[in-house]
Structures are given as C-alpha cells and as structure tokens.
Amino acid sequence: MAATKEEIIAGLAEIVNEIAGIPTEDVAEDKSFTDDLDVDSLSMVEVVVAAEERFDVKIPDDDVKGLKTVGDATNYILEHQS
Amino acid sequence: MAASLRSSKGAPYARILGTGGYRPQRVVPNEEILKHIDSSDEWIRSRSGIVTRHWANDDETVAEMSLAAAGKALADAGIGPEQVGAVVVSTVSHFMQTPSVATEIAHRLGTGKAAAFDISAACAGFGYGLAVAKGMVVEGSAEYVVVIGVERLSELTDREDRSTAFLFGDGAGAVVVGPSDVPAMGPTVWGSEGDKADVIEQTTPWTAYRDGEVARFPALRQEGQTVFRWAVFEMAKVAAQALEAAGITPEELDAFIPHQANMRIIDSLAKTLKLPEHVAIARDVETTGNTSAASIPLAMERMLATGQAKSGDTALLIGFGAGLVYAATVVTLP
C-alpha cells in the first residue's frame, strides 16, 4: 500500500537521522537537505537509495538534483511510488 | 581431422607471493591544492577524507616508480627477476602510446625476455592484472608474474576543478603472483558497463588538444553523485559475489582492501557490506589520494607493513572505475 505524506516525512526523518545524525524532530517539509540538515551531495545519494528501498520508488540521478527540500523529496515519492 | 595438440601445464593454484610500493617523495597537502580552487581544507577532508597526496617529480616517471615497486615486491617474494615469465602493467597515465611501458620495466628489472604488456582498466586495472596473472600461472605460460599498478594522475588533474583537484595522487604498487599448492586467489568477479562510459572520463581526446580544438590539456572528470551511488551500492553487490564465489563468509574475512577512491566511498561500501567489526579496512586514501590502478597494491603493502593485516590473512579486494569497469576477488595475503 502506498505511503501517505505523513508516513513519507516520518520515514525520511528516520533515514536522515541514520545517515546524518540529525534528530528526527528537526526533519520537516520546509527543511533543505544541504543547508538545514547537514546532508551533503554524497550523503544525499545515501538518503535517496535508502528512500528508494523504503518506499519502493526509483529516483534516477538526474532527478536527485531537483530534490532540495524534504518537501521536494516527499512529493517526488508520493508521485512516483508504486 | 584435427591433430591432437599438447597443452601447457601450470601450477595447481596461484597466490600472491610479495608486495612492494613506491610513493613519490613530494607530499602535497590540501593547502597547496587550495591555491587554485575556492574551497577549504575542511571541505576536502569531509568530502574525500584526503589530507595529503604524493605528486611525482619529473624523474619519478611511470617506469621509475614501477621499477622501485616491482623490485621491492620481488625481494619480498624472494624471487629473482630471471624467474619472472611475464610483466603486466596497468596504467592510464603513461604518456607514451607505444611501446608499452611494461617492456622497459621487464628489461630493466632483468627478467630477460619475459612477456610484457600494458592493460587499460583504470581503477580496476590491478584486479584485471591479477586475474590475467593467475590465469598465466595456472595455465603454465609463466611461473612468476609481476603485476604493477602505476599512475601519475597529477598530470591528468585539472588544478582548477574544485570537484576533482584534490582527489588524485601518483604512485606505484606491485605484487608477484606465482604457484601455490592450495587455493589462495578466489574467482574474479569482473565486468564492464560501457553504457556508463561518460560517468568518469578524460575530458577530450589528445587529438582535440593537438588540433587546438580545446585550450586545456585533457584531464579526468566525473559525475560525483552517479559514481558514488554505483561505487557504493552496485559494487557492494559485486564484492558480496566475490566472497560467495570464493566460499568465504564475512566472518572469515580479515581485511577489506577496496580501491582507494574516496574515504566516503570506502566507509559507505564497508557499511553496506555489513562487514564484521574485526575486519581491517584499508584507508590509505587519507595520505595517498586516489592513485587509480596503484591504489589497491599500495594499500595492501601499507596494511602489511603497519601490521593492520598480516601474512596469511584473507582479504577482499575490489577495484572499480572509468569504463565503467570493476573486478573483485578474495586473496590470501603474502
């Protein structure tokens, strides 16, 4: 069953916590991965791969560049999850 | 009717008998790199784990560095140059198309008329060379083979590209492969993905520079995020396949010696592979940089020299790079 928006944000928060050590409560829709969450370009790849597995979605490298905020990633997953 | 041919007969198995490395004398700290790019020591360290690298002087040529490394490997193996049947050199930064640098090295090592050739498999080149050497020893076309990975990547570095200027280093690593009574080199899991040729590449052909089509001497460029994803997640699968092919469980492994591309790749690869705590992980990239084909033998030599790994240990090796190409195998350390 497809994940809801709230479930995706919560899932991303757990992933960001695991990879960058940021508290889950700091991960919100309007937060920028790079500027607010200490996720650099290489950590972003790890976040994306973890999100792909968790939400059964494919996020090609070309699309990763467009995912600036947690909201961007959430919407992308909402639209592309199978 | 086909006549019956006699085949050669080699050793039952092959093993690595000795290692040797050569690091150029000049140590280049991040501060020197920062003269040409807008970055910081902290940024370089956090993205790559690299603190210093070695860059060769004019007299530290591909041949000279190789000779130094190969001489040490032969001494370590206790093998005389006259016993060497083949010299295999992997490099992408020997700026003489022909003859191969391997022939000069074979001659100057004193191997007599050993077979000698260069191979081009970028950062997987050492693994490709090992696979070929093992084949020769077991097939019987050479009893002892010197395998060298050598690079002067400083010459293919764009000093003004802030994403790659700090990455590359120079050096040579060598091993001697010879006969063994017991299996000591597992099956090689290798391959190429030419559909990803543009992910890591030389910026332009030499001829474009000659013909004035580009002002800048060719350099290496890469798609950082794409390379990172492939190197960590796809190569973890290849590494696991190499372990399985050798019949080795992660618990039985003593050392993990991946291509020293970048500390972040090494750490993420080890994490993805879920290696047990006791496995020693090569992190030579910190003070050697990314030396492409030379990185695995250099890291192996340093682990053995510092006691991080010891003779008889079981090590997983994996190289991956431009092509894209990859090669992984499990070996018993010399």
Short mmCIF file of C-alpha atoms in Angstrom, two decimals:
data_model
loop_
_atom_site.label_atom_id
_atom_site.label_comp_id
_atom_site.label_asym_id
_atom_site.label_seq_id
_atom_site.Cartn_x
_atom_site.Cartn_y
_atom_site.Cartn_z
CA MET A 1 0.00 0.00 0.00
CA ALA A 2 1.29 3.44 -0.92
CA ALA A 3 2.66 5.54 1.91
CA THR A 4 0.90 8.72 2.97
CA LYS A 5 2.60 12.08 3.02
CA GLU A 6 2.99 11.92 6.80
CA GLU A 7 4.48 8.44 6.60
CA ILE A 8 6.98 9.56 3.97
CA ILE A 9 8.12 12.55 6.04
CA ALA A 10 8.48 10.33 9.11
CA GLY A 11 10.41 7.77 7.05
CA LEU A 12 12.71 10.41 5.60
CA ALA A 13 13.31 11.74 9.12
CA GLU A 14 14.47 8.30 10.24
CA ILE A 15 16.72 7.97 7.20
CA VAL A 16 18.27 11.42 7.69
CA ASN A 17 18.77 10.63 11.37
CA GLU A 18 20.54 7.39 10.50
CA ILE A 19 22.79 8.95 7.85
CA ALA A 20 23.48 12.48 9.11
CA GLY A 21 22.67 12.11 12.82
CA ILE A 22 20.07 14.91 12.75
CA PRO A 23 17.24 14.47 15.33
CA THR A 24 14.09 13.20 13.62
CA GLU A 25 12.02 16.09 15.01
CA ASP A 26 14.22 18.55 13.08
CA VAL A 27 13.31 16.99 9.74
CA ALA A 28 10.34 18.92 8.37
CA GLU A 29 8.88 19.62 4.94
CA ASP A 30 10.45 23.04 4.56
CA LYS A 31 13.98 21.95 5.57
CA SER A 32 16.74 21.96 2.95
CA PHE A 33 18.83 18.80 2.98
CA THR A 34 22.06 20.70 2.36
CA ASP A 35 21.52 23.92 4.27
CA ASP A 36 19.50 22.73 7.28
CA LEU A 37 20.11 19.01 7.71
CA ASP A 38 23.87 18.57 7.13
CA VAL A 39 23.23 16.26 4.18
CA ASP A 40 25.93 16.92 1.56
CA SER A 41 25.82 15.73 -2.05
CA LEU A 42 27.25 12.29 -1.23
CA SER A 43 25.07 11.74 1.84
CA MET A 44 22.12 12.74 -0.34
CA VAL A 45 22.85 9.70 -2.51
CA GLU A 46 22.64 7.51 0.60
CA VAL A 47 19.36 9.17 1.61
CA VAL A 48 17.96 8.60 -1.88
CA VAL A 49 18.98 4.92 -2.01
CA ALA A 50 17.51 4.31 1.46
CA ALA A 51 14.29 6.08 0.41
CA GLU A 52 14.10 4.00 -2.78
CA GLU A 53 14.21 0.81 -0.73
CA ARG A 54 11.80 2.01 1.91
CA PHE A 55 9.16 3.44 -0.39
CA ASP A 56 9.60 1.16 -3.42
CA VAL A 57 10.38 4.02 -5.79
CA LYS A 58 13.12 4.71 -8.35
CA ILE A 59 14.87 8.08 -8.12
CA PRO A 60 17.32 8.50 -11.04
CA ASP A 61 20.47 10.61 -10.51
CA ASP A 62 19.17 13.32 -12.83
CA ASP A 63 16.12 13.77 -10.61
CA VAL A 64 18.12 13.83 -7.36
CA LYS A 65 19.44 17.30 -8.19
CA GLY A 66 15.88 18.68 -8.09
CA LEU A 67 15.24 17.40 -4.56
CA LYS A 68 16.35 20.38 -2.48
CA THR A 69 13.98 20.10 0.48
CA VAL A 70 12.32 17.34 2.43
CA GLY A 71 9.06 18.54 0.83
CA ASP A 72 10.54 18.10 -2.68
CA ALA A 73 11.54 14.52 -1.85
CA THR A 74 8.17 13.79 -0.22
CA ASN A 75 6.23 15.00 -3.23
CA TYR A 76 8.53 13.10 -5.61
CA ILE A 77 7.97 9.86 -3.69
CA LEU A 78 4.20 10.49 -3.47
CA GLU A 79 4.04 10.88 -7.25
CA HIS A 80 6.34 8.00 -8.17
CA GLN A 81 5.75 5.28 -5.61
CA SER A 82 4.23 2.10 -6.98
CA MET B 1 40.87 -34.28 -38.88
CA ALA B 2 42.20 -32.05 -36.15
CA ALA B 3 45.60 -33.13 -34.87
CA SER B 4 45.95 -33.70 -31.16
CA LEU B 5 47.66 -30.72 -29.54
CA ARG B 6 49.81 -30.79 -26.47
CA SER B 7 48.70 -28.27 -23.84
CA SER B 8 50.82 -26.47 -21.29
CA LYS B 9 50.59 -27.44 -17.64
CA GLY B 10 50.84 -24.87 -14.92
CA ALA B 11 50.61 -24.85 -11.16
CA PRO B 12 47.51 -26.25 -9.43
CA TYR B 13 46.77 -22.82 -7.95
CA ALA B 14 48.23 -19.32 -7.80
CA ARG B 15 48.99 -16.95 -4.95
CA ILE B 16 50.38 -13.50 -4.27
CA LEU B 17 53.94 -14.02 -3.02
CA GLY B 18 55.11 -10.50 -2.29
CA THR B 19 54.15 -6.82 -2.45
CA GLY B 20 56.00 -3.57 -2.98
CA GLY B 21 55.06 0.07 -3.24
CA TYR B 22 56.55 3.38 -4.28
CA ARG B 23 55.19 6.74 -3.17
CA PRO B 24 56.74 9.84 -4.73
CA GLN B 25 58.88 11.96 -2.42
CA ARG B 26 56.84 15.13 -2.72
CA VAL B 27 53.92 15.25 -0.28
CA VAL B 28 51.21 17.68 -1.36
CA PRO B 29 48.95 18.97 1.44
CA ASN B 30 45.45 20.35 0.88
CA GLU B 31 46.82 23.88 1.39
CA GLU B 32 48.71 23.59 -1.89
CA ILE B 33 45.59 22.40 -3.73
CA LEU B 34 43.68 25.37 -2.31
CA LYS B 35 45.91 27.85 -4.15
CA HIS B 36 43.98 27.05 -7.32
CA ILE B 37 40.40 26.39 -6.13
CA ASP B 38 37.86 28.16 -3.97
CA SER B 39 37.41 25.54 -1.25
CA SER B 40 38.70 24.66 2.20
CA ASP B 41 40.72 22.01 3.96
CA GLU B 42 37.63 21.07 5.94
CA TRP B 43 35.51 20.68 2.77
CA ILE B 44 38.12 18.49 1.07
CA ARG B 45 38.51 16.31 4.17
CA SER B 46 34.76 15.91 4.67
CA ARG B 47 34.10 15.03 1.01
CA SER B 48 37.10 12.78 0.39
CA GLY B 49 38.98 12.04 3.61
CA ILE B 50 42.17 13.11 1.82
CA VAL B 51 44.69 15.11 3.84
CA THR B 52 47.81 14.71 1.70
CA ARG B 53 48.76 13.01 -1.53
CA HIS B 54 52.07 12.36 -3.30
CA TRP B 55 52.84 14.00 -6.64
CA ALA B 56 55.73 12.77 -8.73
CA ASN B 57 58.68 14.90 -9.72
CA ASP B 58 59.95 14.84 -13.30
CA ASP B 59 62.37 11.99 -12.58
CA GLU B 60 59.72 9.86 -10.86
CA THR B 61 58.39 8.55 -14.14
CA VAL B 62 55.87 5.75 -14.58
CA ALA B 63 58.77 3.40 -15.38
CA GLU B 64 60.96 4.51 -12.45
CA MET B 65 58.14 4.25 -9.90
CA SER B 66 57.21 0.83 -11.28
CA LEU B 67 60.78 -0.43 -11.10
CA ALA B 68 61.05 0.63 -7.46
CA ALA B 69 57.76 -1.05 -6.53
CA ALA B 70 58.43 -4.21 -8.55
CA GLY B 71 61.96 -4.55 -7.13
CA LYS B 72 60.54 -4.46 -3.60
CA ALA B 73 57.83 -6.98 -4.49
CA LEU B 74 60.38 -9.40 -5.95
CA ALA B 75 62.60 -9.06 -2.86
CA ASP B 76 59.55 -9.57 -0.62
CA ALA B 77 58.62 -12.69 -2.59
CA GLY B 78 62.20 -13.98 -2.62
CA ILE B 79 62.04 -14.36 -6.39
CA GLY B 80 64.86 -13.40 -8.76
CA PRO B 81 64.00 -11.34 -11.84
CA GLU B 82 65.24 -14.14 -14.10
CA GLN B 83 62.40 -16.33 -12.78
CA VAL B 84 59.74 -13.86 -13.97
CA GLY B 85 57.83 -15.03 -17.03
CA ALA B 86 55.58 -12.02 -17.53
CA VAL B 87 55.22 -8.38 -16.52
CA VAL B 88 51.72 -6.87 -16.60
CA VAL B 89 51.37 -3.13 -16.06
CA SER B 90 48.06 -1.36 -15.51
CA THR B 91 48.08 2.39 -16.07
CA VAL B 92 46.12 5.18 -17.72
CA SER B 93 48.78 7.83 -17.25
CA HIS B 94 51.82 6.67 -19.19
CA PHE B 95 52.08 9.31 -21.88
CA MET B 96 53.77 7.17 -24.49
CA GLN B 97 51.36 5.16 -26.58
CA THR B 98 53.89 2.62 -27.82
CA PRO B 99 55.93 0.66 -26.94
CA SER B 100 54.25 -0.38 -23.73
CA VAL B 101 55.99 0.67 -20.53
CA ALA B 102 55.87 -2.98 -19.42
CA THR B 103 58.61 -3.93 -21.88
CA GLU B 104 61.00 -1.31 -20.48
CA ILE B 105 60.22 -2.45 -16.94
CA ALA B 106 60.69 -6.13 -17.79
CA HIS B 107 64.04 -5.34 -19.41
CA ARG B 108 65.33 -3.09 -16.65
CA LEU B 109 64.20 -5.48 -13.91
CA GLY B 110 66.45 -8.08 -15.54
CA THR B 111 63.76 -10.55 -16.48
CA GLY B 112 65.42 -11.43 -19.78
CA LYS B 113 62.74 -11.93 -22.37
CA ALA B 114 59.64 -12.06 -20.16
CA ALA B 115 56.31 -11.41 -21.88
CA ALA B 116 55.32 -7.82 -21.14
CA PHE B 117 52.29 -5.68 -21.86
CA ASP B 118 50.16 -2.84 -20.52
CA ILE B 119 46.47 -3.07 -19.78
CA SER B 120 43.95 -0.25 -19.58
CA ALA B 121 41.26 -0.85 -16.99
CA ALA B 122 41.51 2.33 -14.96
CA CYS B 123 40.89 1.88 -11.23
CA ALA B 124 40.01 -1.80 -11.76
CA GLY B 125 43.31 -2.36 -13.55
CA PHE B 126 45.11 -4.07 -10.69
CA GLY B 127 42.29 -6.61 -10.34
CA TYR B 128 42.30 -7.18 -14.10
CA GLY B 129 46.06 -7.72 -13.95
CA LEU B 130 45.72 -10.19 -11.06
CA ALA B 131 43.12 -12.19 -12.99
CA VAL B 132 45.37 -12.36 -16.05
CA ALA B 133 48.44 -13.27 -13.95
CA LYS B 134 46.59 -16.03 -12.11
CA GLY B 135 45.50 -17.43 -15.48
CA MET B 136 49.08 -17.47 -16.73
CA VAL B 137 50.42 -19.24 -13.62
CA VAL B 138 47.70 -21.89 -13.65
CA GLU B 139 47.79 -22.32 -17.42
CA GLY B 140 51.57 -22.58 -17.38
CA SER B 141 52.59 -19.74 -19.68
CA ALA B 142 54.53 -18.08 -16.84
CA GLU B 143 55.68 -19.40 -13.50
CA TYR B 144 56.00 -15.98 -11.86
CA VAL B 145 54.22 -12.82 -12.97
CA VAL B 146 54.88 -9.27 -11.81
CA VAL B 147 51.66 -7.25 -11.72
CA ILE B 148 52.06 -3.48 -11.40
CA GLY B 149 49.52 -0.69 -10.95
CA VAL B 150 51.11 2.70 -11.60
CA GLU B 151 49.81 6.22 -12.16
CA ARG B 152 50.88 9.84 -12.49
CA LEU B 153 47.36 11.18 -12.20
CA SER B 154 48.70 14.61 -11.21
CA GLU B 155 49.22 15.07 -14.94
CA LEU B 156 45.57 14.33 -15.68
CA THR B 157 44.31 16.60 -12.90
CA ASP B 158 42.56 19.88 -13.64
CA ARG B 159 44.06 22.01 -10.85
CA GLU B 160 41.18 24.48 -11.18
CA ASP B 161 38.31 21.99 -10.95
CA ARG B 162 37.14 22.22 -7.34
CA SER B 163 35.40 18.83 -7.52
CA THR B 164 38.47 16.82 -8.58
CA ALA B 165 41.63 18.90 -7.99
CA PHE B 166 42.24 17.35 -4.58
CA LEU B 167 41.44 13.73 -5.45
CA PHE B 168 44.29 12.28 -7.40
CA GLY B 169 47.76 11.13 -6.48
CA ASP B 170 50.77 9.40 -8.01
CA GLY B 171 52.50 6.15 -7.13
CA ALA B 172 53.14 2.53 -7.98
CA GLY B 173 52.19 -0.74 -6.33
CA ALA B 174 53.34 -4.18 -7.37
CA VAL B 175 52.87 -7.82 -6.49
CA VAL B 176 54.45 -11.08 -7.59
CA VAL B 177 52.00 -13.86 -8.45
CA GLY B 178 53.31 -17.42 -8.53
CA PRO B 179 52.46 -21.08 -7.99
CA SER B 180 50.64 -22.44 -4.95
CA ASP B 181 49.67 -25.89 -3.71
CA VAL B 182 46.47 -24.59 -2.17
CA PRO B 183 43.88 -22.08 -3.45
CA ALA B 184 44.98 -18.56 -2.47
CA MET B 185 43.26 -16.42 -5.12
CA GLY B 186 39.49 -16.77 -5.40
CA PRO B 187 37.48 -16.43 -8.60
CA THR B 188 37.47 -12.91 -10.07
CA VAL B 189 34.06 -11.29 -10.37
CA TRP B 190 34.59 -8.68 -13.04
CA GLY B 191 32.86 -6.85 -15.82
CA SER B 192 32.26 -3.63 -17.70
CA GLU B 193 29.34 -1.25 -18.13
CA GLY B 194 30.11 0.69 -21.28
CA ASP B 195 26.69 2.33 -21.19
CA LYS B 196 28.14 4.43 -18.35
CA ALA B 197 31.29 5.44 -20.26
CA ASP B 198 30.64 9.15 -19.72
CA VAL B 199 30.40 8.92 -15.93
CA ILE B 200 34.19 9.03 -15.46
CA GLU B 201 36.28 10.05 -18.45
CA GLN B 202 39.10 12.03 -19.93
CA THR B 203 37.64 15.41 -20.86
CA THR B 204 38.80 15.36 -24.50
CA PRO B 205 40.88 13.15 -26.81
CA TRP B 206 44.59 14.01 -27.16
CA THR B 207 43.95 14.86 -30.79
CA ALA B 208 41.49 17.59 -29.86
CA TYR B 209 44.24 19.25 -27.84
CA ARG B 210 46.79 18.76 -30.62
CA ASP B 211 44.43 20.27 -33.16
CA GLY B 212 43.73 23.29 -30.99
CA GLU B 213 40.04 22.42 -30.54
CA VAL B 214 40.47 22.78 -26.79
CA ALA B 215 42.83 25.09 -24.94
CA ARG B 216 43.27 22.91 -21.88
CA PHE B 217 45.28 19.68 -21.70
CA PRO B 218 42.88 16.76 -21.11
CA ALA B 219 42.04 15.89 -17.51
CA LEU B 220 39.83 13.43 -15.65
CA ARG B 221 36.26 14.41 -14.85
CA GLN B 222 33.45 12.53 -13.20
CA GLU B 223 29.79 12.70 -12.21
CA GLY B 224 30.30 12.63 -8.46
CA GLN B 225 26.87 11.53 -7.28
CA THR B 226 26.45 8.91 -10.01
CA VAL B 227 29.89 7.47 -9.33
CA PHE B 228 29.22 7.42 -5.59
CA ARG B 229 25.92 5.56 -5.99
CA TRP B 230 27.45 3.00 -8.36
CA ALA B 231 30.65 2.58 -6.34
CA VAL B 232 28.84 2.04 -3.05
CA PHE B 233 25.66 0.19 -3.87
CA GLU B 234 26.44 -1.69 -7.10
CA MET B 235 29.98 -2.54 -6.01
CA ALA B 236 28.72 -3.87 -2.67
CA LYS B 237 26.82 -6.49 -4.70
CA VAL B 238 29.95 -7.34 -6.70
CA ALA B 239 32.04 -7.60 -3.52
CA ALA B 240 29.44 -9.92 -1.98
CA GLN B 241 29.52 -12.06 -5.13
CA ALA B 242 33.33 -12.33 -4.89
CA LEU B 243 33.04 -13.51 -1.30
CA GLU B 244 30.42 -16.06 -2.24
CA ALA B 245 32.41 -17.26 -5.26
CA ALA B 246 35.43 -17.85 -3.00
CA GLY B 247 33.30 -19.62 -0.41
CA ILE B 248 34.28 -17.10 2.25
CA THR B 249 31.84 -15.67 4.80
CA PRO B 250 32.25 -12.08 6.04
CA GLU B 251 33.17 -13.57 9.45
CA GLU B 252 36.12 -15.39 7.86
CA LEU B 253 37.44 -12.19 6.30
CA ASP B 254 40.43 -10.42 7.91
CA ALA B 255 40.88 -7.41 5.64
CA PHE B 256 38.95 -5.33 3.13
CA ILE B 257 41.10 -3.55 0.55
CA PRO B 258 38.88 -1.60 -1.84
CA HIS B 259 40.15 0.81 -4.50
CA GLN B 260 41.12 3.95 -2.59
CA ALA B 261 38.78 6.27 -4.48
CA ASN B 262 37.50 8.38 -1.65
CA MET B 263 37.06 7.79 2.10
CA ARG B 264 33.32 8.33 1.86
CA ILE B 265 33.01 5.54 -0.71
CA ILE B 266 35.21 3.24 1.37
CA ASP B 267 33.19 3.87 4.55
CA SER B 268 29.81 3.55 2.84
CA LEU B 269 30.89 0.43 0.97
CA ALA B 270 32.05 -1.21 4.20
CA LYS B 271 28.78 -0.19 5.89
CA THR B 272 26.65 -1.50 3.03
CA LEU B 273 28.58 -4.78 3.06
CA LYS B 274 27.91 -5.04 6.82
CA LEU B 275 31.48 -6.21 7.44
CA PRO B 276 32.11 -7.55 10.96
CA GLU B 277 34.00 -5.29 13.38
CA HIS B 278 37.16 -7.37 13.25
CA VAL B 279 37.73 -6.80 9.51
CA ALA B 280 40.58 -4.32 8.97
CA ILE B 281 39.67 -1.72 6.35
CA ALA B 282 42.29 -0.08 4.12
CA ARG B 283 42.16 3.71 4.40
CA ASP B 284 45.36 4.61 2.60
CA VAL B 285 43.50 7.29 0.60
CA GLU B 286 43.96 9.70 3.52
CA THR B 287 47.65 10.21 2.80
CA THR B 288 47.98 8.79 -0.72
CA GLY B 289 44.93 10.17 -2.54
CA ASN B 290 43.28 8.26 -5.34
CA THR B 291 46.02 6.56 -7.36
CA SER B 292 43.70 4.53 -9.61
CA ALA B 293 45.38 1.23 -10.62
CA ALA B 294 48.08 1.67 -7.97
CA SER B 295 45.75 2.13 -5.02
CA ILE B 296 44.99 -1.49 -4.04
CA PRO B 297 48.60 -2.80 -4.08
CA LEU B 298 49.78 0.38 -2.29
CA ALA B 299 47.11 -0.04 0.38
CA MET B 300 47.89 -3.75 0.68
CA GLU B 301 51.58 -3.06 1.14
CA ARG B 302 50.88 -0.43 3.80
CA MET B 303 48.48 -2.68 5.74
CA LEU B 304 51.10 -5.43 5.82
CA ALA B 305 53.89 -3.00 6.73
CA THR B 306 51.96 -1.41 9.59
CA GLY B 307 50.58 -4.66 10.98
CA GLN B 308 46.96 -3.79 10.19
CA ALA B 309 46.98 -7.05 8.26
CA LYS B 310 49.38 -9.95 8.33
CA SER B 311 50.71 -12.67 6.08
CA GLY B 312 48.14 -15.43 5.61
CA ASP B 313 45.17 -13.15 6.22
CA THR B 314 42.16 -13.42 3.94
CA ALA B 315 41.47 -10.16 2.11
CA LEU B 316 38.66 -8.97 -0.14
CA LEU B 317 39.92 -6.75 -2.97
CA ILE B 318 37.67 -4.67 -5.22
CA GLY B 319 38.58 -2.16 -7.92
CA PHE B 320 36.11 -0.01 -9.85
CA GLY B 321 36.39 2.95 -12.15
CA ALA B 322 36.24 4.51 -15.60
CA GLY B 323 34.63 2.33 -18.21
CA LEU B 324 32.83 1.68 -16.09
CA VAL B 325 34.80 -1.42 -15.12
CA TYR B 326 35.15 -3.47 -11.97
CA ALA B 327 36.99 -6.51 -10.59
CA ALA B 328 36.71 -8.15 -7.18
CA THR B 329 38.44 -11.17 -5.70
CA VAL B 330 39.39 -12.72 -2.39
CA VAL B 331 43.08 -13.48 -1.79
CA THR B 332 45.39 -14.82 0.87
CA LEU B 333 47.81 -12.03 1.74
CA PRO B 334 51.52 -12.73 1.20
#
